[in-house]
Amino acid sequence: MMEEREVTVWDVPTRLFHWTMVLLLAVMAATGKIGGGWLALHLRCGEALAVLVLFRLLWGVIGSQSARFADFVGGPSTVLRYLRSGDAPSAGHNPLGGWMVLVLLALLGGQISSGLFAADVDSYLFDGPLAHRIAPALAEAVTGWHKRLFNLLLLLSLLHVVAIAGYRVLKKQNLLLPMVTGRKRVPAAAGVPFLASWRLALASLLLAVLLVVGALLALG
């Protein structure tokens, strides 16, 4: 039996991003469905989500090892090798999970971008911050795409949950607990992922806030 040891794989910023994103999506789904005055909260959550996604993109380049895209995003040969052998080159996301992260981030980017131009077709009191820059008919069309993208995002999120359950049942791997505790059992011979400093995380978050607020002020 291969000897294992428990190491810290997911840093605090990555875990906070993950669970805050889940919370924001849940609130946005509820407020978007209810509509009316709740759309004001929907808009604020969308702006917060934009900050989160931008932070994650920055953290995927300069953050901790397991959070970096270079650590878990591989080409087709890497994915095929993982499907055949089950061996993942990273202690963090496996090659399939890595591509799921990219797809979800891309969908979140599309969701946020379309939300900026979406219109509240019921009362027109809570239009997206940039909806006034395009024709009303186009804003309503964008609203339709905004809703479709969100449904697709929810579907992929459900598939993500199913995959986690599948790994738990079929491979006896608990992928959920490490995203809570940050710690995971890995082969003893595997290296310990390096962790970036919390100061760098705070600086990245501040930069994301400034970029989002600055863009909204400049374009609005």
C-alpha atoms as a PDB file:
ATOM      1  CA  MET A   1       0.000   0.000   0.000  1.00  0.00           C
ATOM      2  CA  MET A   2       1.354   3.415  -0.977  1.00  0.00           C
ATOM      3  CA  GLU A   3       2.408   5.544   1.986  1.00  0.00           C
ATOM      4  CA  GLU A   4       0.554   8.845   2.251  1.00  0.00           C
ATOM      5  CA  ARG A   5       0.775  12.050   4.250  1.00  0.00           C
ATOM      6  CA  GLU A   6      -1.620  14.935   4.829  1.00  0.00           C
ATOM      7  CA  VAL A   7      -0.573  18.341   3.479  1.00  0.00           C
ATOM      8  CA  THR A   8      -2.189  21.726   2.925  1.00  0.00           C
ATOM      9  CA  VAL A   9      -3.310  21.861  -0.697  1.00  0.00           C
ATOM     10  CA  TRP A  10      -5.922  24.640  -0.813  1.00  0.00           C
ATOM     11  CA  ASP A  11      -5.004  27.990   0.695  1.00  0.00           C
ATOM     12  CA  VAL A  12      -7.492  30.217   2.528  1.00  0.00           C
ATOM     13  CA  PRO A  13      -8.011  32.677  -0.378  1.00  0.00           C
ATOM     14  CA  THR A  14      -8.907  29.860  -2.779  1.00  0.00           C
ATOM     15  CA  ARG A  15     -11.331  28.317  -0.311  1.00  0.00           C
ATOM     16  CA  LEU A  16     -12.931  31.668   0.491  1.00  0.00           C
ATOM     17  CA  PHE A  17     -13.322  32.356  -3.224  1.00  0.00           C
ATOM     18  CA  HIS A  18     -14.984  28.983  -3.760  1.00  0.00           C
ATOM     19  CA  TRP A  19     -17.539  29.197  -0.965  1.00  0.00           C
ATOM     20  CA  THR A  20     -18.265  32.908  -1.409  1.00  0.00           C
ATOM     21  CA  MET A  21     -18.949  32.240  -5.080  1.00  0.00           C
ATOM     22  CA  VAL A  22     -21.357  29.445  -4.138  1.00  0.00           C
ATOM     23  CA  LEU A  23     -23.167  31.780  -1.729  1.00  0.00           C
ATOM     24  CA  LEU A  24     -23.381  34.624  -4.251  1.00  0.00           C
ATOM     25  CA  LEU A  25     -24.719  32.335  -6.977  1.00  0.00           C
ATOM     26  CA  ALA A  26     -27.373  30.994  -4.610  1.00  0.00           C
ATOM     27  CA  VAL A  27     -28.473  34.523  -3.656  1.00  0.00           C
ATOM     28  CA  MET A  28     -28.448  35.641  -7.288  1.00  0.00           C
ATOM     29  CA  ALA A  29     -30.530  32.643  -8.344  1.00  0.00           C
ATOM     30  CA  ALA A  30     -33.119  33.406  -5.651  1.00  0.00           C
ATOM     31  CA  THR A  31     -33.270  37.171  -6.199  1.00  0.00           C
ATOM     32  CA  GLY A  32     -33.342  36.804  -9.975  1.00  0.00           C
ATOM     33  CA  LYS A  33     -36.263  34.409  -9.693  1.00  0.00           C
ATOM     34  CA  ILE A  34     -38.225  36.595  -7.249  1.00  0.00           C
ATOM     35  CA  GLY A  35     -37.535  39.816  -9.155  1.00  0.00           C
ATOM     36  CA  GLY A  36     -39.019  43.132  -8.097  1.00  0.00           C
ATOM     37  CA  GLY A  37     -37.110  45.027  -5.436  1.00  0.00           C
ATOM     38  CA  TRP A  38     -34.871  42.020  -4.863  1.00  0.00           C
ATOM     39  CA  LEU A  39     -33.118  42.804  -8.149  1.00  0.00           C
ATOM     40  CA  ALA A  40     -31.209  45.569  -6.350  1.00  0.00           C
ATOM     41  CA  LEU A  41     -29.503  42.881  -4.261  1.00  0.00           C
ATOM     42  CA  HIS A  42     -29.088  40.803  -7.427  1.00  0.00           C
ATOM     43  CA  LEU A  43     -27.108  43.660  -8.996  1.00  0.00           C
ATOM     44  CA  ARG A  44     -24.889  44.115  -5.932  1.00  0.00           C
ATOM     45  CA  CYS A  45     -24.142  40.390  -5.864  1.00  0.00           C
ATOM     46  CA  GLY A  46     -23.262  40.530  -9.560  1.00  0.00           C
ATOM     47  CA  GLU A  47     -20.742  43.295  -8.893  1.00  0.00           C
ATOM     48  CA  ALA A  48     -19.273  41.292  -6.006  1.00  0.00           C
ATOM     49  CA  LEU A  49     -19.064  38.255  -8.280  1.00  0.00           C
ATOM     50  CA  ALA A  50     -17.169  40.322 -10.862  1.00  0.00           C
ATOM     51  CA  VAL A  51     -14.606  41.179  -8.176  1.00  0.00           C
ATOM     52  CA  LEU A  52     -14.332  37.512  -7.196  1.00  0.00           C
ATOM     53  CA  VAL A  53     -13.798  36.285 -10.753  1.00  0.00           C
ATOM     54  CA  LEU A  54     -11.177  38.935 -11.446  1.00  0.00           C
ATOM     55  CA  PHE A  55      -9.445  38.032  -8.181  1.00  0.00           C
ATOM     56  CA  ARG A  56      -9.452  34.341  -9.162  1.00  0.00           C
ATOM     57  CA  LEU A  57      -7.899  35.149 -12.526  1.00  0.00           C
ATOM     58  CA  LEU A  58      -5.138  37.101 -10.795  1.00  0.00           C
ATOM     59  CA  TRP A  59      -4.692  34.384  -8.164  1.00  0.00           C
ATOM     60  CA  GLY A  60      -4.490  31.804 -10.936  1.00  0.00           C
ATOM     61  CA  VAL A  61      -1.319  33.496 -12.148  1.00  0.00           C
ATOM     62  CA  ILE A  62       0.446  34.762  -9.006  1.00  0.00           C
ATOM     63  CA  GLY A  63      -1.190  32.793  -6.191  1.00  0.00           C
ATOM     64  CA  SER A  64      -0.407  29.554  -4.391  1.00  0.00           C
ATOM     65  CA  GLN A  65       0.804  26.611  -6.435  1.00  0.00           C
ATOM     66  CA  SER A  66      -2.437  24.598  -6.445  1.00  0.00           C
ATOM     67  CA  ALA A  67      -4.421  27.727  -7.409  1.00  0.00           C
ATOM     68  CA  ARG A  68      -2.293  28.524 -10.450  1.00  0.00           C
ATOM     69  CA  PHE A  69      -3.673  27.564 -13.844  1.00  0.00           C
ATOM     70  CA  ALA A  70      -0.238  26.334 -14.889  1.00  0.00           C
ATOM     71  CA  ASP A  71      -0.423  23.737 -12.118  1.00  0.00           C
ATOM     72  CA  PHE A  72      -3.664  22.029 -13.147  1.00  0.00           C
ATOM     73  CA  VAL A  73      -4.525  22.914 -16.750  1.00  0.00           C
ATOM     74  CA  GLY A  74      -3.041  20.395 -19.175  1.00  0.00           C
ATOM     75  CA  GLY A  75      -3.443  19.560 -22.839  1.00  0.00           C
ATOM     76  CA  PRO A  76      -5.407  16.653 -24.377  1.00  0.00           C
ATOM     77  CA  SER A  77      -2.555  14.187 -23.774  1.00  0.00           C
ATOM     78  CA  THR A  78      -2.543  15.009 -20.059  1.00  0.00           C
ATOM     79  CA  VAL A  79      -6.306  14.500 -19.829  1.00  0.00           C
ATOM     80  CA  LEU A  80      -6.152  11.187 -21.741  1.00  0.00           C
ATOM     81  CA  ARG A  81      -3.311   9.949 -19.562  1.00  0.00           C
ATOM     82  CA  TYR A  82      -5.350  10.784 -16.462  1.00  0.00           C
ATOM     83  CA  LEU A  83      -8.412   8.957 -17.844  1.00  0.00           C
ATOM     84  CA  ARG A  84      -6.305   5.852 -18.529  1.00  0.00           C
ATOM     85  CA  SER A  85      -4.208   5.714 -15.360  1.00  0.00           C
ATOM     86  CA  GLY A  86      -5.967   7.937 -12.845  1.00  0.00           C
ATOM     87  CA  ASP A  87      -2.658   9.610 -12.051  1.00  0.00           C
ATOM     88  CA  ALA A  88      -3.006  13.374 -11.615  1.00  0.00           C
ATOM     89  CA  PRO A  89       0.135  15.527 -11.984  1.00  0.00           C
ATOM     90  CA  SER A  90      -1.114  17.993  -9.366  1.00  0.00           C
ATOM     91  CA  ALA A  91      -2.121  17.567  -5.736  1.00  0.00           C
ATOM     92  CA  GLY A  92      -4.894  20.079  -6.427  1.00  0.00           C
ATOM     93  CA  HIS A  93      -7.314  19.813  -9.321  1.00  0.00           C
ATOM     94  CA  ASN A  94      -7.015  16.787 -11.568  1.00  0.00           C
ATOM     95  CA  PRO A  95      -6.851  17.500 -15.348  1.00  0.00           C
ATOM     96  CA  LEU A  96     -10.628  17.102 -15.794  1.00  0.00           C
ATOM     97  CA  GLY A  97     -11.364  19.299 -12.794  1.00  0.00           C
ATOM     98  CA  GLY A  98      -8.910  21.866 -14.117  1.00  0.00           C
ATOM     99  CA  TRP A  99     -10.803  22.238 -17.365  1.00  0.00           C
ATOM    100  CA  MET A 100     -14.071  22.451 -15.448  1.00  0.00           C
ATOM    101  CA  VAL A 101     -12.622  25.400 -13.523  1.00  0.00           C
ATOM    102  CA  LEU A 102     -11.804  27.186 -16.788  1.00  0.00           C
ATOM    103  CA  VAL A 103     -15.254  26.509 -18.254  1.00  0.00           C
ATOM    104  CA  LEU A 104     -17.002  27.760 -15.104  1.00  0.00           C
ATOM    105  CA  LEU A 105     -14.862  30.910 -15.018  1.00  0.00           C
ATOM    106  CA  ALA A 106     -15.617  31.563 -18.689  1.00  0.00           C
ATOM    107  CA  LEU A 107     -19.349  31.141 -18.067  1.00  0.00           C
ATOM    108  CA  LEU A 108     -19.166  33.409 -15.040  1.00  0.00           C
ATOM    109  CA  GLY A 109     -17.435  36.000 -17.194  1.00  0.00           C
ATOM    110  CA  GLY A 110     -20.198  35.751 -19.788  1.00  0.00           C
ATOM    111  CA  GLN A 111     -22.862  35.904 -17.102  1.00  0.00           C
ATOM    112  CA  ILE A 112     -21.364  39.016 -15.529  1.00  0.00           C
ATOM    113  CA  SER A 113     -20.798  40.734 -18.886  1.00  0.00           C
ATOM    114  CA  SER A 114     -24.361  40.103 -20.060  1.00  0.00           C
ATOM    115  CA  GLY A 115     -25.713  41.242 -16.689  1.00  0.00           C
ATOM    116  CA  LEU A 116     -24.076  44.621 -17.155  1.00  0.00           C
ATOM    117  CA  PHE A 117     -26.291  45.257 -20.196  1.00  0.00           C
ATOM    118  CA  ALA A 118     -29.408  43.351 -19.103  1.00  0.00           C
ATOM    119  CA  ALA A 119     -32.714  45.151 -18.619  1.00  0.00           C
ATOM    120  CA  ASP A 120     -35.372  44.680 -15.961  1.00  0.00           C
ATOM    121  CA  VAL A 121     -38.182  44.046 -18.450  1.00  0.00           C
ATOM    122  CA  ASP A 122     -40.874  44.140 -15.756  1.00  0.00           C
ATOM    123  CA  SER A 123     -40.276  47.492 -14.048  1.00  0.00           C
ATOM    124  CA  TYR A 124     -37.109  48.915 -15.671  1.00  0.00           C
ATOM    125  CA  LEU A 125     -36.097  50.053 -12.185  1.00  0.00           C
ATOM    126  CA  PHE A 126     -33.102  47.754 -11.826  1.00  0.00           C
ATOM    127  CA  ASP A 127     -31.409  47.632 -15.227  1.00  0.00           C
ATOM    128  CA  GLY A 128     -27.790  46.586 -15.471  1.00  0.00           C
ATOM    129  CA  PRO A 129     -25.358  49.483 -14.962  1.00  0.00           C
ATOM    130  CA  LEU A 130     -24.572  49.673 -18.696  1.00  0.00           C
ATOM    131  CA  ALA A 131     -28.023  48.853 -20.115  1.00  0.00           C
ATOM    132  CA  HIS A 132     -28.605  52.522 -20.967  1.00  0.00           C
ATOM    133  CA  ARG A 133     -25.717  52.392 -23.433  1.00  0.00           C
ATOM    134  CA  ILE A 134     -27.508  50.062 -25.853  1.00  0.00           C
ATOM    135  CA  ALA A 135     -30.911  50.063 -27.538  1.00  0.00           C
ATOM    136  CA  PRO A 136     -33.836  48.790 -25.375  1.00  0.00           C
ATOM    137  CA  ALA A 137     -34.548  45.941 -27.789  1.00  0.00           C
ATOM    138  CA  LEU A 138     -30.921  44.802 -27.642  1.00  0.00           C
ATOM    139  CA  ALA A 139     -30.943  45.085 -23.845  1.00  0.00           C
ATOM    140  CA  GLU A 140     -33.953  42.778 -23.695  1.00  0.00           C
ATOM    141  CA  ALA A 141     -32.227  40.308 -26.028  1.00  0.00           C
ATOM    142  CA  VAL A 142     -29.141  40.374 -23.809  1.00  0.00           C
ATOM    143  CA  THR A 143     -31.416  39.727 -20.828  1.00  0.00           C
ATOM    144  CA  GLY A 144     -32.568  36.517 -22.507  1.00  0.00           C
ATOM    145  CA  TRP A 145     -28.978  35.379 -22.971  1.00  0.00           C
ATOM    146  CA  HIS A 146     -28.222  36.360 -19.378  1.00  0.00           C
ATOM    147  CA  LYS A 147     -30.942  33.998 -18.166  1.00  0.00           C
ATOM    148  CA  ARG A 148     -29.856  31.166 -20.488  1.00  0.00           C
ATOM    149  CA  LEU A 149     -26.242  31.467 -19.391  1.00  0.00           C
ATOM    150  CA  PHE A 150     -27.305  31.307 -15.762  1.00  0.00           C
ATOM    151  CA  ASN A 151     -29.294  28.125 -16.412  1.00  0.00           C
ATOM    152  CA  LEU A 152     -26.238  26.631 -18.132  1.00  0.00           C
ATOM    153  CA  LEU A 153     -24.103  27.695 -15.188  1.00  0.00           C
ATOM    154  CA  LEU A 154     -26.484  25.987 -12.778  1.00  0.00           C
ATOM    155  CA  LEU A 155     -26.444  22.829 -14.925  1.00  0.00           C
ATOM    156  CA  LEU A 156     -22.650  22.679 -14.923  1.00  0.00           C
ATOM    157  CA  SER A 157     -22.608  23.347 -11.195  1.00  0.00           C
ATOM    158  CA  LEU A 158     -24.946  20.371 -10.756  1.00  0.00           C
ATOM    159  CA  LEU A 159     -22.640  18.211 -12.895  1.00  0.00           C
ATOM    160  CA  HIS A 160     -19.763  19.373 -10.717  1.00  0.00           C
ATOM    161  CA  VAL A 161     -21.618  18.193  -7.607  1.00  0.00           C
ATOM    162  CA  VAL A 162     -22.447  14.863  -9.291  1.00  0.00           C
ATOM    163  CA  ALA A 163     -18.789  14.382 -10.198  1.00  0.00           C
ATOM    164  CA  ILE A 164     -17.744  15.035  -6.592  1.00  0.00           C
ATOM    165  CA  ALA A 165     -20.295  12.452  -5.426  1.00  0.00           C
ATOM    166  CA  GLY A 166     -19.033  10.019  -8.075  1.00  0.00           C
ATOM    167  CA  TYR A 167     -15.451  10.335  -6.885  1.00  0.00           C
ATOM    168  CA  ARG A 168     -16.646   9.737  -3.318  1.00  0.00           C
ATOM    169  CA  VAL A 169     -18.597   6.588  -4.191  1.00  0.00           C
ATOM    170  CA  LEU A 170     -16.492   5.052  -6.963  1.00  0.00           C
ATOM    171  CA  LYS A 171     -12.954   6.114  -6.075  1.00  0.00           C
ATOM    172  CA  LYS A 172     -13.371   6.644  -2.323  1.00  0.00           C
ATOM    173  CA  GLN A 173     -11.950  10.157  -2.727  1.00  0.00           C
ATOM    174  CA  ASN A 174     -13.456  12.982  -0.713  1.00  0.00           C
ATOM    175  CA  LEU A 175     -12.982  16.093  -2.852  1.00  0.00           C
ATOM    176  CA  LEU A 176     -15.306  18.251  -0.771  1.00  0.00           C
ATOM    177  CA  LEU A 177     -13.627  18.099   2.650  1.00  0.00           C
ATOM    178  CA  PRO A 178     -10.245  19.435   1.416  1.00  0.00           C
ATOM    179  CA  MET A 179     -12.033  22.510   0.032  1.00  0.00           C
ATOM    180  CA  VAL A 180     -13.276  23.096   3.595  1.00  0.00           C
ATOM    181  CA  THR A 181     -10.166  22.257   5.623  1.00  0.00           C
ATOM    182  CA  GLY A 182      -7.560  22.930   2.947  1.00  0.00           C
ATOM    183  CA  ARG A 183      -5.800  19.645   3.728  1.00  0.00           C
ATOM    184  CA  LYS A 184      -5.601  16.498   1.635  1.00  0.00           C
ATOM    185  CA  ARG A 185      -3.820  13.140   1.738  1.00  0.00           C
ATOM    186  CA  VAL A 186      -1.218  12.744  -1.018  1.00  0.00           C
ATOM    187  CA  PRO A 187       1.519  10.186  -1.752  1.00  0.00           C
ATOM    188  CA  ALA A 188       4.397  10.618   0.667  1.00  0.00           C
ATOM    189  CA  ALA A 189       6.826  11.098  -2.218  1.00  0.00           C
ATOM    190  CA  ALA A 190       4.822  13.991  -3.660  1.00  0.00           C
ATOM    191  CA  GLY A 191       6.029  17.522  -3.114  1.00  0.00           C
ATOM    192  CA  VAL A 192       4.230  19.936  -0.796  1.00  0.00           C
ATOM    193  CA  PRO A 193       2.552  22.770  -2.778  1.00  0.00           C
ATOM    194  CA  PHE A 194       3.903  26.203  -1.879  1.00  0.00           C
ATOM    195  CA  LEU A 195       1.484  28.753  -0.424  1.00  0.00           C
ATOM    196  CA  ALA A 196       1.464  32.424  -1.382  1.00  0.00           C
ATOM    197  CA  SER A 197       1.314  35.047   1.364  1.00  0.00           C
ATOM    198  CA  TRP A 198      -1.954  36.521   2.622  1.00  0.00           C
ATOM    199  CA  ARG A 199      -0.566  39.992   1.835  1.00  0.00           C
ATOM    200  CA  LEU A 200      -0.387  39.057  -1.832  1.00  0.00           C
ATOM    201  CA  ALA A 201      -3.967  37.783  -1.639  1.00  0.00           C
ATOM    202  CA  LEU A 202      -5.191  41.028  -0.072  1.00  0.00           C
ATOM    203  CA  ALA A 203      -3.307  43.071  -2.674  1.00  0.00           C
ATOM    204  CA  SER A 204      -4.878  40.988  -5.460  1.00  0.00           C
ATOM    205  CA  LEU A 205      -8.346  41.437  -3.977  1.00  0.00           C
ATOM    206  CA  LEU A 206      -7.842  45.193  -3.613  1.00  0.00           C
ATOM    207  CA  LEU A 207      -6.673  45.426  -7.224  1.00  0.00           C
ATOM    208  CA  ALA A 208      -9.743  43.470  -8.363  1.00  0.00           C
ATOM    209  CA  VAL A 209     -12.031  45.835  -6.419  1.00  0.00           C
ATOM    210  CA  LEU A 210     -10.341  48.912  -7.869  1.00  0.00           C
ATOM    211  CA  LEU A 211     -10.527  47.572 -11.427  1.00  0.00           C
ATOM    212  CA  VAL A 212     -14.210  46.660 -11.197  1.00  0.00           C
ATOM    213  CA  VAL A 213     -15.258  49.899  -9.482  1.00  0.00           C
ATOM    214  CA  GLY A 214     -13.103  51.948 -11.840  1.00  0.00           C
ATOM    215  CA  ALA A 215     -14.557  50.231 -14.910  1.00  0.00           C
ATOM    216  CA  LEU A 216     -18.142  50.742 -13.720  1.00  0.00           C
ATOM    217  CA  LEU A 217     -17.511  54.425 -12.977  1.00  0.00           C
ATOM    218  CA  ALA A 218     -15.747  55.008 -16.285  1.00  0.00           C
ATOM    219  CA  LEU A 219     -18.330  53.189 -18.411  1.00  0.00           C
ATOM    220  CA  GLY A 220     -21.416  54.142 -16.440  1.00  0.00           C
END
